[in-house]
Structure formats: structure tokens, C-alpha cells
Coordinates of C-alpha atoms in Angstrom, one line a residue:
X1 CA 75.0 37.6 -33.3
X2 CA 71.9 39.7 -33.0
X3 CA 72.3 42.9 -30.3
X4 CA 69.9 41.2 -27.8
X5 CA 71.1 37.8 -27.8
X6 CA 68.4 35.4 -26.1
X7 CA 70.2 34.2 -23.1
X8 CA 68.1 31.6 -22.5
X9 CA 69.0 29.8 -25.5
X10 CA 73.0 30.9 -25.0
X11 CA 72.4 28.5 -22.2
X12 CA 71.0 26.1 -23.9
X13 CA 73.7 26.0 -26.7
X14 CA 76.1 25.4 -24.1
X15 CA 74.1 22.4 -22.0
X16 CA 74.1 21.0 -25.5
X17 CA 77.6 21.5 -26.7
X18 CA 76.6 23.3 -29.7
X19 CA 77.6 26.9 -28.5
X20 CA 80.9 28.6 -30.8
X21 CA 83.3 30.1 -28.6
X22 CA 81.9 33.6 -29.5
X23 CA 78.8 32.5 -27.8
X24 CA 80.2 30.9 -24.5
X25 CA 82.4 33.9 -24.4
X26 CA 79.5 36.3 -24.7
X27 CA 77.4 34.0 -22.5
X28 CA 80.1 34.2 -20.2
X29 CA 80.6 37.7 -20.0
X30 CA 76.9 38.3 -19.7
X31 CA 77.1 35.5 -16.5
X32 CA 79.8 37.9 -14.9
X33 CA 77.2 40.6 -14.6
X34 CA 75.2 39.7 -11.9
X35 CA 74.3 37.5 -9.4
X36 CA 70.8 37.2 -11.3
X37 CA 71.9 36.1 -14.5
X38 CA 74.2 33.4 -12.9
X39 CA 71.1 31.6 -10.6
X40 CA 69.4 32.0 -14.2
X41 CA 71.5 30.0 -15.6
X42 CA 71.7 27.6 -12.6
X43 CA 68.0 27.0 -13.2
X44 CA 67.5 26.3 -16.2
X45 CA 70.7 23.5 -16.2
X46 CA 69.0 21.9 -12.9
X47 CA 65.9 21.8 -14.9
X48 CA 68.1 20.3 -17.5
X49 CA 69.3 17.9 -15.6
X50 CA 66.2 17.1 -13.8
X51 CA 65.1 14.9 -16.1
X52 CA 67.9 12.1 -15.5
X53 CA 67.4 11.9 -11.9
X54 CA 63.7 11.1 -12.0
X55 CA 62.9 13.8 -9.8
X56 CA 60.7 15.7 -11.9
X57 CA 58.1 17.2 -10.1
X58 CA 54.5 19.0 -12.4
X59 CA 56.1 22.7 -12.2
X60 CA 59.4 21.6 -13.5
X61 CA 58.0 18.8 -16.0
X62 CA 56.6 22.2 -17.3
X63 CA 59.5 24.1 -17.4
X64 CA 61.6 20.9 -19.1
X65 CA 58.5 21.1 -21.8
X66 CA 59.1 25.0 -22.3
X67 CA 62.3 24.4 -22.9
X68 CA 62.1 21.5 -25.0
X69 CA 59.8 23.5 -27.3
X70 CA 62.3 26.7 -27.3
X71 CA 65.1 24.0 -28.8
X72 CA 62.3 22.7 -31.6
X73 CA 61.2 26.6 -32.2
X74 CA 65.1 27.3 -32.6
X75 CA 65.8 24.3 -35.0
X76 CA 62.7 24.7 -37.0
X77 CA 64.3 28.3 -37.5
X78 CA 68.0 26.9 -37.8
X79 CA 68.9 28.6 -34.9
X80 CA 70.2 25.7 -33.7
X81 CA 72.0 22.6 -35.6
X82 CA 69.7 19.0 -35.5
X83 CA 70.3 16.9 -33.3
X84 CA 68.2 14.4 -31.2
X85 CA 66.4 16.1 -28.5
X86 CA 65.8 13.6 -25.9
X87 CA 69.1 12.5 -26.0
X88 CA 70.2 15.8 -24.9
X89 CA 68.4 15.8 -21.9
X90 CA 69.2 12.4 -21.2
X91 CA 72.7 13.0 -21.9
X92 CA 73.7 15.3 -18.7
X93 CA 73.5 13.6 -14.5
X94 CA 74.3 15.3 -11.6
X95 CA 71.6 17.6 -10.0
X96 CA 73.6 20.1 -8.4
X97 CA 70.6 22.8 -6.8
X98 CA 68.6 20.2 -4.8
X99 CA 67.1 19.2 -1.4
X100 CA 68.1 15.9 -0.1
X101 CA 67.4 14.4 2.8
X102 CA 70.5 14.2 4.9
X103 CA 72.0 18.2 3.9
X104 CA 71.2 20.9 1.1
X105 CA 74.1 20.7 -1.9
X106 CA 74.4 25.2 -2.8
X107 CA 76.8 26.7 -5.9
X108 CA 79.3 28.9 -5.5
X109 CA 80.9 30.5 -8.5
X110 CA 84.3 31.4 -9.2
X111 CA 85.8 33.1 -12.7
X112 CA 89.0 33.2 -14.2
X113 CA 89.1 34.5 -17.5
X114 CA 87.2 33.2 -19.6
X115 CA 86.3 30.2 -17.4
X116 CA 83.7 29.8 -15.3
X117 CA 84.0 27.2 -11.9
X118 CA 80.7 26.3 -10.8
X119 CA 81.9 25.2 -7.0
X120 CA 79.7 22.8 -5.4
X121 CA 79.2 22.6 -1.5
X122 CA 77.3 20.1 0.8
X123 CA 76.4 20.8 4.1
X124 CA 75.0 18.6 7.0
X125 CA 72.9 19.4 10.0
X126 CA 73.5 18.9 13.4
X127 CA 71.1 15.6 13.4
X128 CA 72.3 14.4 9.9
X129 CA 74.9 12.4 8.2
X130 CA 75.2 11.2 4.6
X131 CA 76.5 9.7 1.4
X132 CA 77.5 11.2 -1.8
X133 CA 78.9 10.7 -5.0
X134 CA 81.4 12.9 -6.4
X135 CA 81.8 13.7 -10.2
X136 CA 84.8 11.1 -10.3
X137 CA 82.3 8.3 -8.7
X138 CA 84.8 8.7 -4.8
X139 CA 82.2 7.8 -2.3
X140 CA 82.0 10.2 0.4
X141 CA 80.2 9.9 4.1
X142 CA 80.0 13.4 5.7
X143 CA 79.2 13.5 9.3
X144 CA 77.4 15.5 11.5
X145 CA 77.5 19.0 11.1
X146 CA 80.0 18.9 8.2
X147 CA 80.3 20.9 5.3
X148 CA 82.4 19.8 1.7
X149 CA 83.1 21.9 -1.5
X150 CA 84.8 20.8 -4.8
X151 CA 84.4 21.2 -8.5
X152 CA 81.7 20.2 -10.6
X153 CA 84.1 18.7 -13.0
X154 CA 87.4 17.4 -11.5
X155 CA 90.4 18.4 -14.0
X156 CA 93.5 16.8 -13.8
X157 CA 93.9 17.3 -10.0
X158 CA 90.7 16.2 -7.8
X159 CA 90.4 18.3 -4.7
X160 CA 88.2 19.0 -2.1
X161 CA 87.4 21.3 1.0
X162 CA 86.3 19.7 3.9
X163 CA 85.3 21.5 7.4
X164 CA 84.0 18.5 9.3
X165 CA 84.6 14.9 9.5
X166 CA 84.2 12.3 6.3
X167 CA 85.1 9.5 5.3
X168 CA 86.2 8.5 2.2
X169 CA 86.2 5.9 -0.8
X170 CA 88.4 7.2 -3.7
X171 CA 88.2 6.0 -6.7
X172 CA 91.3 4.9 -8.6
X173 CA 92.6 7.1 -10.7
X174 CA 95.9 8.4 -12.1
X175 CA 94.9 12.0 -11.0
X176 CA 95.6 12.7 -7.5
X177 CA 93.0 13.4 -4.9
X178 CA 93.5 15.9 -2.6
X179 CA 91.3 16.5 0.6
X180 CA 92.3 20.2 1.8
X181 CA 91.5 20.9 5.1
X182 CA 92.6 23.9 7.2
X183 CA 96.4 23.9 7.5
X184 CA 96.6 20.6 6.1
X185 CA 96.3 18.3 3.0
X186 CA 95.8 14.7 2.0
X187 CA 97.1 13.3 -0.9
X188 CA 96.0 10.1 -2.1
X189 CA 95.4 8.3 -5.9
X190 CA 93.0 5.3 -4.4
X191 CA 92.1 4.6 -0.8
X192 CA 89.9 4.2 1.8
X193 CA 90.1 7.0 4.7
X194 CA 89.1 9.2 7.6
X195 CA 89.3 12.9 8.2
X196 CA 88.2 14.7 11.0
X197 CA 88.7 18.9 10.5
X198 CA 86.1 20.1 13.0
X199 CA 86.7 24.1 13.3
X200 CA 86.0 24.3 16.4
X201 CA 88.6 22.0 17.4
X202 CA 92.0 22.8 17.6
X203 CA 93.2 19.0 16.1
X204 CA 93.0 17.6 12.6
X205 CA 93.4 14.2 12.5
X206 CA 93.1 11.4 9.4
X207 CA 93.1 7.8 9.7
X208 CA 93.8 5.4 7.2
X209 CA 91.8 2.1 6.4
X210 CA 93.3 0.5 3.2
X211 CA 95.7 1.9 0.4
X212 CA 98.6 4.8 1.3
X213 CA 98.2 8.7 2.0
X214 CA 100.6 11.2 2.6
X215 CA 99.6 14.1 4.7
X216 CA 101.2 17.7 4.2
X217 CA 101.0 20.8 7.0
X218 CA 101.8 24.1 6.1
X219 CA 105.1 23.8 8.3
X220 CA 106.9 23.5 5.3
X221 CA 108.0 19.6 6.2
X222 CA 108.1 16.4 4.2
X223 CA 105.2 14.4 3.6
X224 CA 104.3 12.2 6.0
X225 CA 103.3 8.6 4.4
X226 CA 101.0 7.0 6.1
X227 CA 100.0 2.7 6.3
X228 CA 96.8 1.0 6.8
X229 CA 95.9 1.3 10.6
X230 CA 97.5 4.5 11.5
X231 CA 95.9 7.4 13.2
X232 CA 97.8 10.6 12.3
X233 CA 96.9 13.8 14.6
X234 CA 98.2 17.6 14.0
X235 CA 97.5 20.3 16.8
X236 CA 97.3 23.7 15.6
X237 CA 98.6 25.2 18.5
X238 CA 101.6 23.9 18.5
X239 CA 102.0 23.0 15.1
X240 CA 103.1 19.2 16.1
X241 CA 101.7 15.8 14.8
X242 CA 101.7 12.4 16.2
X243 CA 101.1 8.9 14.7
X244 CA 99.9 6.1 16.1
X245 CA 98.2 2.3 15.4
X246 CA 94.2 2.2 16.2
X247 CA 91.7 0.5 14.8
X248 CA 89.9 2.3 12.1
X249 CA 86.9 0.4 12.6
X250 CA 86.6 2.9 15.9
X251 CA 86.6 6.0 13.9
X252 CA 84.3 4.9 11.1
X253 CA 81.0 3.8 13.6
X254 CA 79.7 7.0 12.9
X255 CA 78.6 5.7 9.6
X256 CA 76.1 3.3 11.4
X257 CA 72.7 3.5 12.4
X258 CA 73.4 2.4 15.6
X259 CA 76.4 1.8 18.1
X260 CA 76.6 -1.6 19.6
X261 CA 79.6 -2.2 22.3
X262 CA 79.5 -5.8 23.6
X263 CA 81.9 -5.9 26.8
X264 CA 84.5 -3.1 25.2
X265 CA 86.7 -1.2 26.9
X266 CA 85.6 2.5 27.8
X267 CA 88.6 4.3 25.7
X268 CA 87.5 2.0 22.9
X269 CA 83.7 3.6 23.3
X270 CA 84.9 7.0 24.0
X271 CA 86.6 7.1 20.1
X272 CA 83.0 6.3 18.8
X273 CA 81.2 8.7 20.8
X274 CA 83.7 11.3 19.9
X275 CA 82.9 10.3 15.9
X276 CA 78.6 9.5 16.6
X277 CA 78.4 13.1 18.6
X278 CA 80.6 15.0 16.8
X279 CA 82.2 16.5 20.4
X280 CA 85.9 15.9 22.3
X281 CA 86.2 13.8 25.1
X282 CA 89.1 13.0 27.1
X283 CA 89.8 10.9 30.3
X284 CA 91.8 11.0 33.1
X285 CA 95.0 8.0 33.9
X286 CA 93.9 4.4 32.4
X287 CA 91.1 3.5 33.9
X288 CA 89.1 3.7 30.9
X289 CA 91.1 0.6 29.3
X290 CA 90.3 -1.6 32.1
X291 CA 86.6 -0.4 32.4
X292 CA 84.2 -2.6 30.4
X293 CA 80.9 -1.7 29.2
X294 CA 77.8 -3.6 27.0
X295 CA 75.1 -1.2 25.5
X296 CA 73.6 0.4 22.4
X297 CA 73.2 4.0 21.1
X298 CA 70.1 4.7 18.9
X299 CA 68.9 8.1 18.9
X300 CA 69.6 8.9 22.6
X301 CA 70.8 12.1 23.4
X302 CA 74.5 12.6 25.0
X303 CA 73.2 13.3 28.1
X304 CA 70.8 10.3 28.3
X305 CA 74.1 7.8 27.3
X306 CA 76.2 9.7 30.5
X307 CA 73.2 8.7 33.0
X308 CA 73.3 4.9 31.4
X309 CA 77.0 5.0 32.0
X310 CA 76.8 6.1 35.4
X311 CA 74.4 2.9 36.3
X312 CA 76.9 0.7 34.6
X313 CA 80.1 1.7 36.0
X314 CA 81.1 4.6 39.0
X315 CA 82.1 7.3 36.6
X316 CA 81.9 11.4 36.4
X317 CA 81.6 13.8 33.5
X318 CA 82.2 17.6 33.3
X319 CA 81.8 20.0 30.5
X320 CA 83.9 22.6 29.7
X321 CA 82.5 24.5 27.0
X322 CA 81.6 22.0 24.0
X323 CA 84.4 19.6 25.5
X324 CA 82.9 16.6 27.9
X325 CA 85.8 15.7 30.8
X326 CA 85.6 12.1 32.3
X327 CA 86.7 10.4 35.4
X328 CA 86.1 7.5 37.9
X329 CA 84.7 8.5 40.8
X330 CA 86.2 7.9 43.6

């Protein structure tokens, strides 16, 4: 190797596959540097990888050219081995550094010896929800105000942070999946599910829809195995979980463009609002299972949907901090 090894085309060995080990491991070292030479190297593999997607825009149809010429300039010299060009950008998918229109996807790197982890995190606004595709094809639906890391390539366990709520489809696989959230973890192969891990609440809770699960907590107890139709909740605080049947369908609305309750009971619409709001609400007795409602949620604010109730049925609400209290009034 020369003593001022061109980076740029270190990176682009390696995007190819044509690198020797001494140049990842010099590439490598020269990455653990600084934070400089690591967004380097992010940009010039989403630029890459840009080509795929089809989201080229003039400045990086520009860059991709540069590039492309740098790899003929190295071949012509024998800097490189021949291979087919095009191919090679067509050959890598995922765009990792990118805008989209329900969150922002950001890099977070992690290095153990001579391995670098390029860790992946979405995050999702306040007024957004959306659907992803993880490197193993799982679907994923991340709610409100929701944030997820994992791996840009999945080894032989998949795993996932999740602070939020999300629902997911995993694909089958003889790899386990594991959704780690706070205290507690979800282990599943193939399955459809629901996890809610808000920080600010003091409750995880997952609910299955299809397939089998078994939940872990850091008490140090058995897994728990759960069945299609169960809700399983752990409280923090006290370190104790519950289990009960619900209907999944209840915590998966949030998914929808729009709510539509058609003579349900209250309880039954507090679950969704809970999921579509992204807030706790709790009631008072059981007057809420025998109070019946019909009406639709859009884009209305919480606020405006408490007023609508309050015309529809002699109710009262309370906040206490971020939590909404309800009752019947008397």
C-alpha cells in the first residue's frame, strides 16, 4: 500500500467487495479516527446506494458519476480488478442516510475490533407514524413519537431497540428475533405483534396477534409464552406482569387513517385512543362497558374528540400531567 492511501477508493473497494483484509483493516483503523472520516464514508455508500432506490436527485447523480469515473480511472490503472460497473451499483439496496416522509432514519456506529457495526435508528414525530422494512424483510409500523434501532445487517440473532410503540410482521426465519425494550425482551422466530415501551410510561406491554412469543423481564423469571389474543403488561414499579385476552384488533387502529367506532363500548374506544394519541387513559368503576358511542377520528385534536364525547354521553375528563382521567358525571 502506498503511505497516503486514497480513502475514497478504500471505500470503494469495500462497497464492491474487492478490498484484501489489509485494506478493510487499514480502512478500518483510518474510520476509528474521527467522526469525519466515518460520515465520509457514510456518504459516499448512500451515494452508492442511491442509485437503486431511484432517488437520485442532479447533485448526487453528479457525485454517483464522479465516482463511477474514479472506479474506471482505477481499473484503467489496475488499481482495481475488472468487473462490471453498473452491476456494482445496482448490486447494493437500502438507503440508510435519508429523509422520508413519516421520520428521519440516522447512523450510529459501534466498533469491536476489527469490526465495524453501522447501527441504524428511525425516529417518528409527534404527528407521524410509519412503515419500514428491515434488512431481513420483518415489516415494522412505528407509532407516534417512537424511535427503533438495529443492525444494518442482521447476524445470526435479529434484534431490535424500540422506545415507543410498533407493531410488527416478522419474517420467518430460523434466527430468532428479539425486540429489546427497556427491562424487557421479546422473543419470537415468525409472528405478528404489538409492543408498546413509551418512556414516559411506567408499563410495557405486548400483544400478540398470530404465531407465539415469549416475553423475558430482567427479574430473573421464566419466560412467559404467550398465545394469539393475549395482552401481557409489566409495571416497572413493581416489577409485576399481568396477562389477559383482548382483542388485538383494539391495539393495532393506530395503524389506520382514521378511527371509526360504530355503537362500541367506551373501554373498547378508550384502547384505541390510548394507541391513535400515544397518551394513558384510565376510567373510573364500569361504566365505560355499558356506555356506547358512534363517531370517527380524522385529524381532530384530543381535545376536540373530549368536547364530541361530552355531547354524546354525560362524561368528565381531568389531566394529570400527560395522563387524561375519565369519569361519568354525575
Amino acid at each position: 500500500m502506498k503511505n497516503n492511501p486514497d480513502y475514497n477508493l478504500l471505500t470503494l473497494r469495500y462497497l464492491d467487495g474487492t478490498a484484501t483484509p489489509d485494506e478493510v483493516r487499514l480502512l478500518f483503523a483510518w474510520l476509528k479516527l474521527s467522526d469525519q472520516h466515518k460520515m465520509d464514508f457514510i456518504e459516499i455508500r448512500r451515494m452508492w446506494r442511491m442509485d437503486e432506490s431511484g432517488m437520485n436527485d442532479p447533485e448526487t447523480e453528479q457525485a454517483l458519476s464522479y465516482l463511477h469515473n474514479r472506479i474506471l480511472f482505477a481499473e484503467k490503472n489496475k488499481q482495481l480488478p475488472k468487473r462490471k460497473i453498473l452491476s456494482s451499483f445496482l448490486k447494493y439496496a437500502a438507503v440508510i442516510l435519508f429523509w422520508i416522509v413519516t421520520g428521519i432514519a440516522v447512523h450510529q456506529w459501534s466498533v469491536r475490533d476489527q469490526e465495524i457495526v453501522v447501527m441504524n435508528r428511525i425516529l417518528t414525530g409527534d404527528d407521524n407514524k410509519g412503515r419500514f422494512i428491515l434488512p431481513d424483510s420483518t415489516i415494522v409500523w412505528l407509532n407516534k413519537g417512537s424511535s427503533l434501532q438495529y443492525p444494518e445487517k442482521f447476524s445470526k440473532e435479529r434484534w431490535v431497540l424500540l422506545d415507543g410503540e410498533a407493531y410488527f410482521e416478522v419474517k420467518q426465519s430460523k434466527s430468532p428475533f428479539l425486540v429489546r425494550a427497556g427491562e424487557v425482551d421479546v422473543k419470537v422466530t415468525g409472528t405478528r405483534f404489538v409492543v408498546q415501551n413509551y418512556e414516559k410510561r411506567s408499563v410495557f406491554q405486548v400483544v400478540l396477534v398470530s404465531g407465539k412469543v415469549f416475553v423475558n423481564t430482567s427479574s430473573g423469571k421464566a419466560d412467559t409464552e404467550l398465545f394469539p389474543g393475549e395482552l401481557y403488561s409489566y409495571s416497572y414499579q413493581t416489577g409485576k406482569s399481568t396477562r389477559q385476552l383482548v382483542n388485538p384488533g383494539n391495539y393495532m387502529s393506530w395503524m389506520e387513517r382514521r378511527l371509526i367506532f360504530d355503537n362500541r363500548p367506551l373501554s373498547e374506544i378508550l384502547i384505541n385512543m390510548e394507541g391513535w394519541y400515544g397518551i394513558d387513559i384510565s376510567t373510573t368503576g364500569h361504566w365505560a362497558d355499558k356506555t356506547y358511542m358512534t363517531f370517527t377520528i380524522r385529524d381532530e385534536s384530543i381535545e376536540e374528540i373530549l368536547k364530541a364525547m361530552k355531547l354524546i354521553a354525560p362524561i368528565r375528563y381531568t389531566w394529570e400531567g400527560d395522563k387524561l382521567r375519565l369519569s361519568q358525571e354525575n
